[in-house]
Amino acid sequence: EPEVTQTPSHQVTQMGQEVILRCVPISNHLYFYWYRQILGQKVEFLVSFYNNEISEKSEIFDDQFSVERPDGSNFTLKIRSTKLEDSAMYFCARELAGSSYEQYFGPGTRLTVT
Amino acid sequence: AQSVSQHNHHVILSEAASLELGCNYSYGGTVNLFWYVQYPGQHLQLLLKYFSGDPLVKGIKGFEAEFIKSKFSFNLRKPSVQWSDTAEYFCAVNPGGYQKVTFGTGTKLQVIP
């Protein structure tokens, strides 16, 4: 199974600080996704990214969030001013072209906002 | 907006017992259906998927799921569970033509040796 790696595995930050979460697909993919899972809750869709543009985003993905693929390889999620309620596991997922929306998830980054 | 319901939040079974986890979704059109598993301390892994064709799909580790269109259901089954099946199981739906996958709230399965 093709892999996705995410860095860091755990990030602790203070409220109001900016964080950048990184996703590195092993091979080239067209579609990328960010999801989050608040402890004890379900996995929630944040945003999908196709061809270097946002293709869909949820109501959770407000102005404090942004995504980009700065160097054509890494796929980043930036949270500009973190809040306590941003504490969650953040999963990157990628989708092979032509795989009918079958998504493969990375191991996640645990973000703790204090 | 589509939603996914998993009715069992926590299931406890003895080894060798049979398993059925319920999943219902609300979307009237064509859907792609998935079951993901999350073992303790690990990331989400795809267990099985349904896109079209035979409504009974088989996945890894002896799991299977049946898509019943009339009931908007995609229940997960396994005839005989093992201790290593202890994990959280998520049903997920992707309406055909849209990329977003909507997850259910998950079912924690605990298998007692």
mmCIF file of C-alpha atoms in Angstrom:
data_model
loop_
_atom_site.group_PDB
_atom_site.id
_atom_site.type_symbol
_atom_site.label_atom_id
_atom_site.label_comp_id
_atom_site.label_asym_id
_atom_site.label_seq_id
_atom_site.Cartn_x
_atom_site.Cartn_y
_atom_site.Cartn_z
ATOM 1 C CA GLU A 1 0.000 0.000 0.000
ATOM 2 C CA PRO A 2 1.459 3.379 -0.974
ATOM 3 C CA GLU A 3 2.334 5.469 2.029
ATOM 4 C CA VAL A 4 1.808 8.936 3.331
ATOM 5 C CA THR A 5 3.994 10.317 6.071
ATOM 6 C CA GLN A 6 3.120 13.177 8.344
ATOM 7 C CA THR A 7 5.307 15.430 10.435
ATOM 8 C CA PRO A 8 5.468 16.112 13.255
ATOM 9 C CA SER A 9 3.829 13.173 14.971
ATOM 10 C CA HIS A 10 2.989 15.357 17.958
ATOM 11 C CA GLN A 11 2.924 19.135 18.218
ATOM 12 C CA VAL A 12 2.288 21.112 21.361
ATOM 13 C CA THR A 13 1.597 24.805 20.946
ATOM 14 C CA GLN A 14 0.234 27.715 22.903
ATOM 15 C CA MET A 15 -3.094 29.284 22.089
ATOM 16 C CA GLY A 16 -2.757 31.980 19.461
ATOM 17 C CA GLN A 17 0.355 30.525 17.872
ATOM 18 C CA GLU A 18 0.620 29.412 14.257
ATOM 19 C CA VAL A 19 1.268 25.766 13.428
ATOM 20 C CA ILE A 20 2.117 24.046 10.181
ATOM 21 C CA LEU A 21 1.367 20.381 9.745
ATOM 22 C CA ARG A 22 3.086 18.550 6.914
ATOM 23 C CA CYS A 23 2.111 15.641 4.739
ATOM 24 C CA VAL A 24 4.547 13.948 2.403
ATOM 25 C CA PRO A 25 3.173 11.485 -0.102
ATOM 26 C CA ILE A 26 5.620 8.829 -1.185
ATOM 27 C CA SER A 27 4.584 9.060 -4.788
ATOM 28 C CA ASN A 28 2.762 11.570 -6.888
ATOM 29 C CA HIS A 29 -0.932 11.948 -6.342
ATOM 30 C CA LEU A 30 -3.435 14.425 -7.577
ATOM 31 C CA TYR A 31 -5.853 14.563 -4.679
ATOM 32 C CA PHE A 32 -5.034 15.346 -1.070
ATOM 33 C CA TYR A 33 -7.253 15.720 1.926
ATOM 34 C CA TRP A 34 -7.071 16.896 5.489
ATOM 35 C CA TYR A 35 -9.302 15.447 8.176
ATOM 36 C CA ARG A 36 -9.321 15.929 11.902
ATOM 37 C CA GLN A 37 -10.461 13.796 14.797
ATOM 38 C CA ILE A 38 -11.105 15.459 18.119
ATOM 39 C CA LEU A 39 -10.506 12.999 20.943
ATOM 40 C CA GLY A 40 -13.462 10.680 21.302
ATOM 41 C CA GLN A 41 -15.269 12.069 18.288
ATOM 42 C CA LYS A 42 -15.612 11.077 14.659
ATOM 43 C CA VAL A 43 -13.266 11.846 11.819
ATOM 44 C CA GLU A 44 -14.288 15.124 10.161
ATOM 45 C CA PHE A 45 -13.463 16.320 6.673
ATOM 46 C CA LEU A 46 -11.647 19.645 6.496
ATOM 47 C CA VAL A 47 -10.522 20.243 2.929
ATOM 48 C CA SER A 48 -9.659 18.600 -0.364
ATOM 49 C CA PHE A 49 -6.917 19.828 -2.653
ATOM 50 C CA TYR A 50 -6.616 19.045 -6.323
ATOM 51 C CA ASN A 51 -4.109 20.305 -8.826
ATOM 52 C CA ASN A 52 -2.742 22.835 -6.348
ATOM 53 C CA GLU A 53 -6.136 24.312 -5.584
ATOM 54 C CA ILE A 54 -8.774 23.801 -2.926
ATOM 55 C CA SER A 55 -11.590 21.808 -4.502
ATOM 56 C CA GLU A 56 -13.875 21.437 -1.505
ATOM 57 C CA LYS A 57 -13.882 22.579 2.103
ATOM 58 C CA SER A 58 -16.096 22.088 5.120
ATOM 59 C CA GLU A 59 -17.606 24.679 7.406
ATOM 60 C CA ILE A 60 -14.849 23.863 9.892
ATOM 61 C CA PHE A 61 -12.233 25.118 7.427
ATOM 62 C CA ASP A 62 -12.557 28.800 8.190
ATOM 63 C CA ASP A 63 -10.173 31.693 7.620
ATOM 64 C CA GLN A 64 -7.698 30.508 10.226
ATOM 65 C CA PHE A 65 -6.919 27.457 8.099
ATOM 66 C CA SER A 66 -4.997 27.318 4.847
ATOM 67 C CA VAL A 67 -3.455 24.605 2.711
ATOM 68 C CA GLU A 68 -0.752 24.675 0.125
ATOM 69 C CA ARG A 69 1.781 22.569 -1.677
ATOM 70 C CA PRO A 70 4.740 24.899 -1.540
ATOM 71 C CA ASP A 71 7.381 22.810 -3.260
ATOM 72 C CA GLY A 72 5.247 20.473 -5.340
ATOM 73 C CA SER A 73 5.817 17.653 -2.900
ATOM 74 C CA ASN A 74 4.919 18.490 0.699
ATOM 75 C CA PHE A 75 1.283 19.267 1.389
ATOM 76 C CA THR A 76 0.776 21.552 4.375
ATOM 77 C CA LEU A 77 -2.063 22.578 6.651
ATOM 78 C CA LYS A 78 -1.529 25.874 8.423
ATOM 79 C CA ILE A 79 -3.543 27.022 11.406
ATOM 80 C CA ARG A 80 -2.869 30.718 11.857
ATOM 81 C CA SER A 81 -3.991 31.375 15.401
ATOM 82 C CA THR A 82 -4.650 28.184 17.277
ATOM 83 C CA LYS A 83 -7.488 27.799 19.732
ATOM 84 C CA LEU A 84 -7.943 25.252 22.473
ATOM 85 C CA GLU A 85 -10.627 23.527 20.429
ATOM 86 C CA ASP A 86 -8.147 22.916 17.606
ATOM 87 C CA SER A 87 -6.596 20.181 19.727
ATOM 88 C CA ALA A 88 -7.124 17.003 17.709
ATOM 89 C CA MET A 89 -5.495 14.399 15.505
ATOM 90 C CA TYR A 90 -5.024 15.742 11.999
ATOM 91 C CA PHE A 91 -4.891 13.193 9.225
ATOM 92 C CA CYS A 92 -3.652 13.727 5.732
ATOM 93 C CA ALA A 93 -5.046 11.427 3.066
ATOM 94 C CA ARG A 94 -4.230 10.965 -0.548
ATOM 95 C CA GLU A 95 -6.118 9.437 -3.385
ATOM 96 C CA LEU A 96 -4.806 7.704 -6.421
ATOM 97 C CA ALA A 97 -6.144 9.039 -9.668
ATOM 98 C CA GLY A 98 -8.800 6.697 -10.971
ATOM 99 C CA SER A 99 -9.215 4.839 -7.676
ATOM 100 C CA SER A 100 -12.839 5.898 -7.193
ATOM 101 C CA TYR A 101 -12.213 8.044 -4.144
ATOM 102 C CA GLU A 102 -10.353 5.365 -2.200
ATOM 103 C CA GLN A 103 -8.312 7.364 0.252
ATOM 104 C CA TYR A 104 -5.209 6.281 2.123
ATOM 105 C CA PHE A 105 -4.517 7.948 5.411
ATOM 106 C CA GLY A 106 -1.291 9.014 7.028
ATOM 107 C CA PRO A 107 -0.492 8.216 10.674
ATOM 108 C CA GLY A 108 -1.701 11.632 11.812
ATOM 109 C CA THR A 109 -0.310 14.545 13.776
ATOM 110 C CA ARG A 110 -1.544 14.992 17.313
ATOM 111 C CA LEU A 111 -1.951 18.719 17.930
ATOM 112 C CA THR A 112 -2.252 19.854 21.526
ATOM 113 C CA VAL A 113 -3.100 23.496 22.130
ATOM 114 C CA THR A 114 -2.500 24.720 25.659
ATOM 115 C CA ALA B 1 -25.902 16.971 3.480
ATOM 116 C CA GLN B 2 -25.133 13.305 3.763
ATOM 117 C CA SER B 3 -24.790 11.682 7.169
ATOM 118 C CA VAL B 4 -23.641 8.316 8.420
ATOM 119 C CA SER B 5 -25.052 6.570 11.479
ATOM 120 C CA GLN B 6 -23.357 3.825 13.402
ATOM 121 C CA HIS B 7 -25.724 2.553 16.028
ATOM 122 C CA ASN B 8 -23.317 0.564 18.134
ATOM 123 C CA HIS B 9 -20.854 2.766 19.979
ATOM 124 C CA HIS B 10 -19.153 0.070 22.003
ATOM 125 C CA VAL B 11 -19.328 -3.660 21.399
ATOM 126 C CA ILE B 12 -17.751 -6.304 23.596
ATOM 127 C CA LEU B 13 -17.442 -9.849 22.280
ATOM 128 C CA SER B 14 -15.674 -13.034 23.251
ATOM 129 C CA GLU B 15 -13.240 -14.582 20.815
ATOM 130 C CA ALA B 16 -14.929 -16.724 18.138
ATOM 131 C CA ALA B 17 -18.200 -14.819 18.458
ATOM 132 C CA SER B 18 -19.798 -13.455 15.327
ATOM 133 C CA LEU B 19 -19.769 -9.733 14.645
ATOM 134 C CA GLU B 20 -22.184 -7.426 12.903
ATOM 135 C CA LEU B 21 -21.757 -3.658 13.047
ATOM 136 C CA GLY B 22 -24.534 -1.513 11.673
ATOM 137 C CA CYS B 23 -24.093 1.419 9.326
ATOM 138 C CA ASN B 24 -26.815 3.515 7.726
ATOM 139 C CA TYR B 25 -26.365 6.546 5.533
ATOM 140 C CA SER B 26 -28.597 9.257 4.234
ATOM 141 C CA TYR B 27 -28.054 10.038 0.596
ATOM 142 C CA GLY B 28 -30.403 9.246 -2.236
ATOM 143 C CA GLY B 29 -27.982 8.962 -5.123
ATOM 144 C CA THR B 30 -25.061 6.777 -6.060
ATOM 145 C CA VAL B 31 -22.636 6.257 -3.215
ATOM 146 C CA ASN B 32 -19.249 4.758 -2.589
ATOM 147 C CA LEU B 33 -19.077 2.996 0.771
ATOM 148 C CA PHE B 34 -16.133 2.169 2.980
ATOM 149 C CA TRP B 35 -15.242 0.604 6.275
ATOM 150 C CA TYR B 36 -12.062 1.802 7.935
ATOM 151 C CA VAL B 37 -10.395 0.324 10.988
ATOM 152 C CA GLN B 38 -8.206 2.096 13.518
ATOM 153 C CA TYR B 39 -6.173 -0.203 15.749
ATOM 154 C CA PRO B 40 -5.016 1.242 19.069
ATOM 155 C CA GLY B 41 -2.303 3.819 18.465
ATOM 156 C CA GLN B 42 -2.410 3.394 14.721
ATOM 157 C CA HIS B 43 -3.827 5.292 11.785
ATOM 158 C CA LEU B 44 -6.930 4.628 9.753
ATOM 159 C CA GLN B 45 -6.709 1.671 7.409
ATOM 160 C CA LEU B 46 -9.131 0.692 4.692
ATOM 161 C CA LEU B 47 -10.895 -2.556 5.539
ATOM 162 C CA LEU B 48 -13.141 -2.847 2.500
ATOM 163 C CA LYS B 49 -15.039 -0.799 -0.024
ATOM 164 C CA TYR B 50 -18.073 -0.914 -2.259
ATOM 165 C CA PHE B 51 -18.326 1.017 -5.502
ATOM 166 C CA SER B 52 -20.600 -1.082 -7.706
ATOM 167 C CA GLY B 53 -21.422 -4.657 -8.641
ATOM 168 C CA ASP B 54 -21.874 -7.455 -6.133
ATOM 169 C CA PRO B 55 -23.388 -5.914 -2.997
ATOM 170 C CA LEU B 56 -21.534 -8.393 -0.810
ATOM 171 C CA VAL B 57 -17.948 -7.270 -0.604
ATOM 172 C CA LYS B 58 -15.081 -9.030 1.059
ATOM 173 C CA GLY B 59 -12.224 -7.226 2.710
ATOM 174 C CA ILE B 60 -9.075 -8.014 4.570
ATOM 175 C CA LYS B 61 -8.830 -10.227 7.666
ATOM 176 C CA GLY B 62 -12.050 -12.113 6.986
ATOM 177 C CA PHE B 63 -14.351 -9.096 7.112
ATOM 178 C CA GLU B 64 -17.235 -8.626 4.716
ATOM 179 C CA ALA B 65 -19.986 -6.074 4.269
ATOM 180 C CA GLU B 66 -23.318 -6.085 2.517
ATOM 181 C CA PHE B 67 -24.751 -3.098 0.724
ATOM 182 C CA ILE B 68 -28.550 -3.045 0.892
ATOM 183 C CA LYS B 69 -29.664 -0.125 -1.212
ATOM 184 C CA SER B 70 -33.304 -0.228 -0.123
ATOM 185 C CA LYS B 71 -32.262 0.064 3.500
ATOM 186 C CA PHE B 72 -29.423 2.560 2.929
ATOM 187 C CA SER B 73 -27.239 0.194 4.905
ATOM 188 C CA PHE B 74 -23.730 -1.183 4.704
ATOM 189 C CA ASN B 75 -23.283 -3.491 7.685
ATOM 190 C CA LEU B 76 -19.924 -5.006 8.521
ATOM 191 C CA ARG B 77 -19.691 -8.679 9.462
ATOM 192 C CA LYS B 78 -17.167 -11.249 10.547
ATOM 193 C CA PRO B 79 -18.123 -14.836 11.394
ATOM 194 C CA SER B 80 -15.545 -15.327 14.131
ATOM 195 C CA VAL B 81 -13.671 -12.461 15.772
ATOM 196 C CA GLN B 82 -10.203 -12.625 17.237
ATOM 197 C CA TRP B 83 -8.567 -10.671 20.033
ATOM 198 C CA SER B 84 -6.512 -8.853 17.386
ATOM 199 C CA ASP B 85 -9.723 -7.392 15.949
ATOM 200 C CA THR B 86 -9.957 -5.084 18.955
ATOM 201 C CA ALA B 87 -10.094 -1.657 17.320
ATOM 202 C CA GLU B 88 -12.412 1.158 16.356
ATOM 203 C CA TYR B 89 -14.381 0.708 13.150
ATOM 204 C CA PHE B 90 -15.629 3.575 11.030
ATOM 205 C CA CYS B 91 -18.192 3.436 8.289
ATOM 206 C CA ALA B 92 -17.716 6.095 5.610
ATOM 207 C CA VAL B 93 -19.674 7.329 2.629
ATOM 208 C CA ASN B 94 -18.662 9.227 -0.446
ATOM 209 C CA PRO B 95 -21.468 10.346 -2.746
ATOM 210 C CA GLY B 96 -20.612 9.554 -6.337
ATOM 211 C CA GLY B 97 -19.012 12.526 -8.042
ATOM 212 C CA TYR B 98 -17.913 14.259 -4.847
ATOM 213 C CA GLN B 99 -14.570 13.784 -3.161
ATOM 214 C CA LYS B 100 -15.447 14.360 0.464
ATOM 215 C CA VAL B 101 -15.778 11.267 2.591
ATOM 216 C CA THR B 102 -18.187 11.488 5.509
ATOM 217 C CA PHE B 103 -17.421 9.269 8.464
ATOM 218 C CA GLY B 104 -19.695 7.769 11.056
ATOM 219 C CA THR B 105 -18.993 8.223 14.741
ATOM 220 C CA GLY B 106 -17.225 4.896 14.985
ATOM 221 C CA THR B 107 -17.776 1.669 16.908
ATOM 222 C CA LYS B 108 -15.254 0.526 19.461
ATOM 223 C CA LEU B 109 -14.921 -3.239 19.359
ATOM 224 C CA GLN B 110 -13.364 -5.007 22.308
ATOM 225 C CA VAL B 111 -12.683 -8.726 21.912
ATOM 226 C CA ILE B 112 -12.099 -10.633 25.104
ATOM 227 C CA PRO B 113 -9.755 -13.639 24.888
#
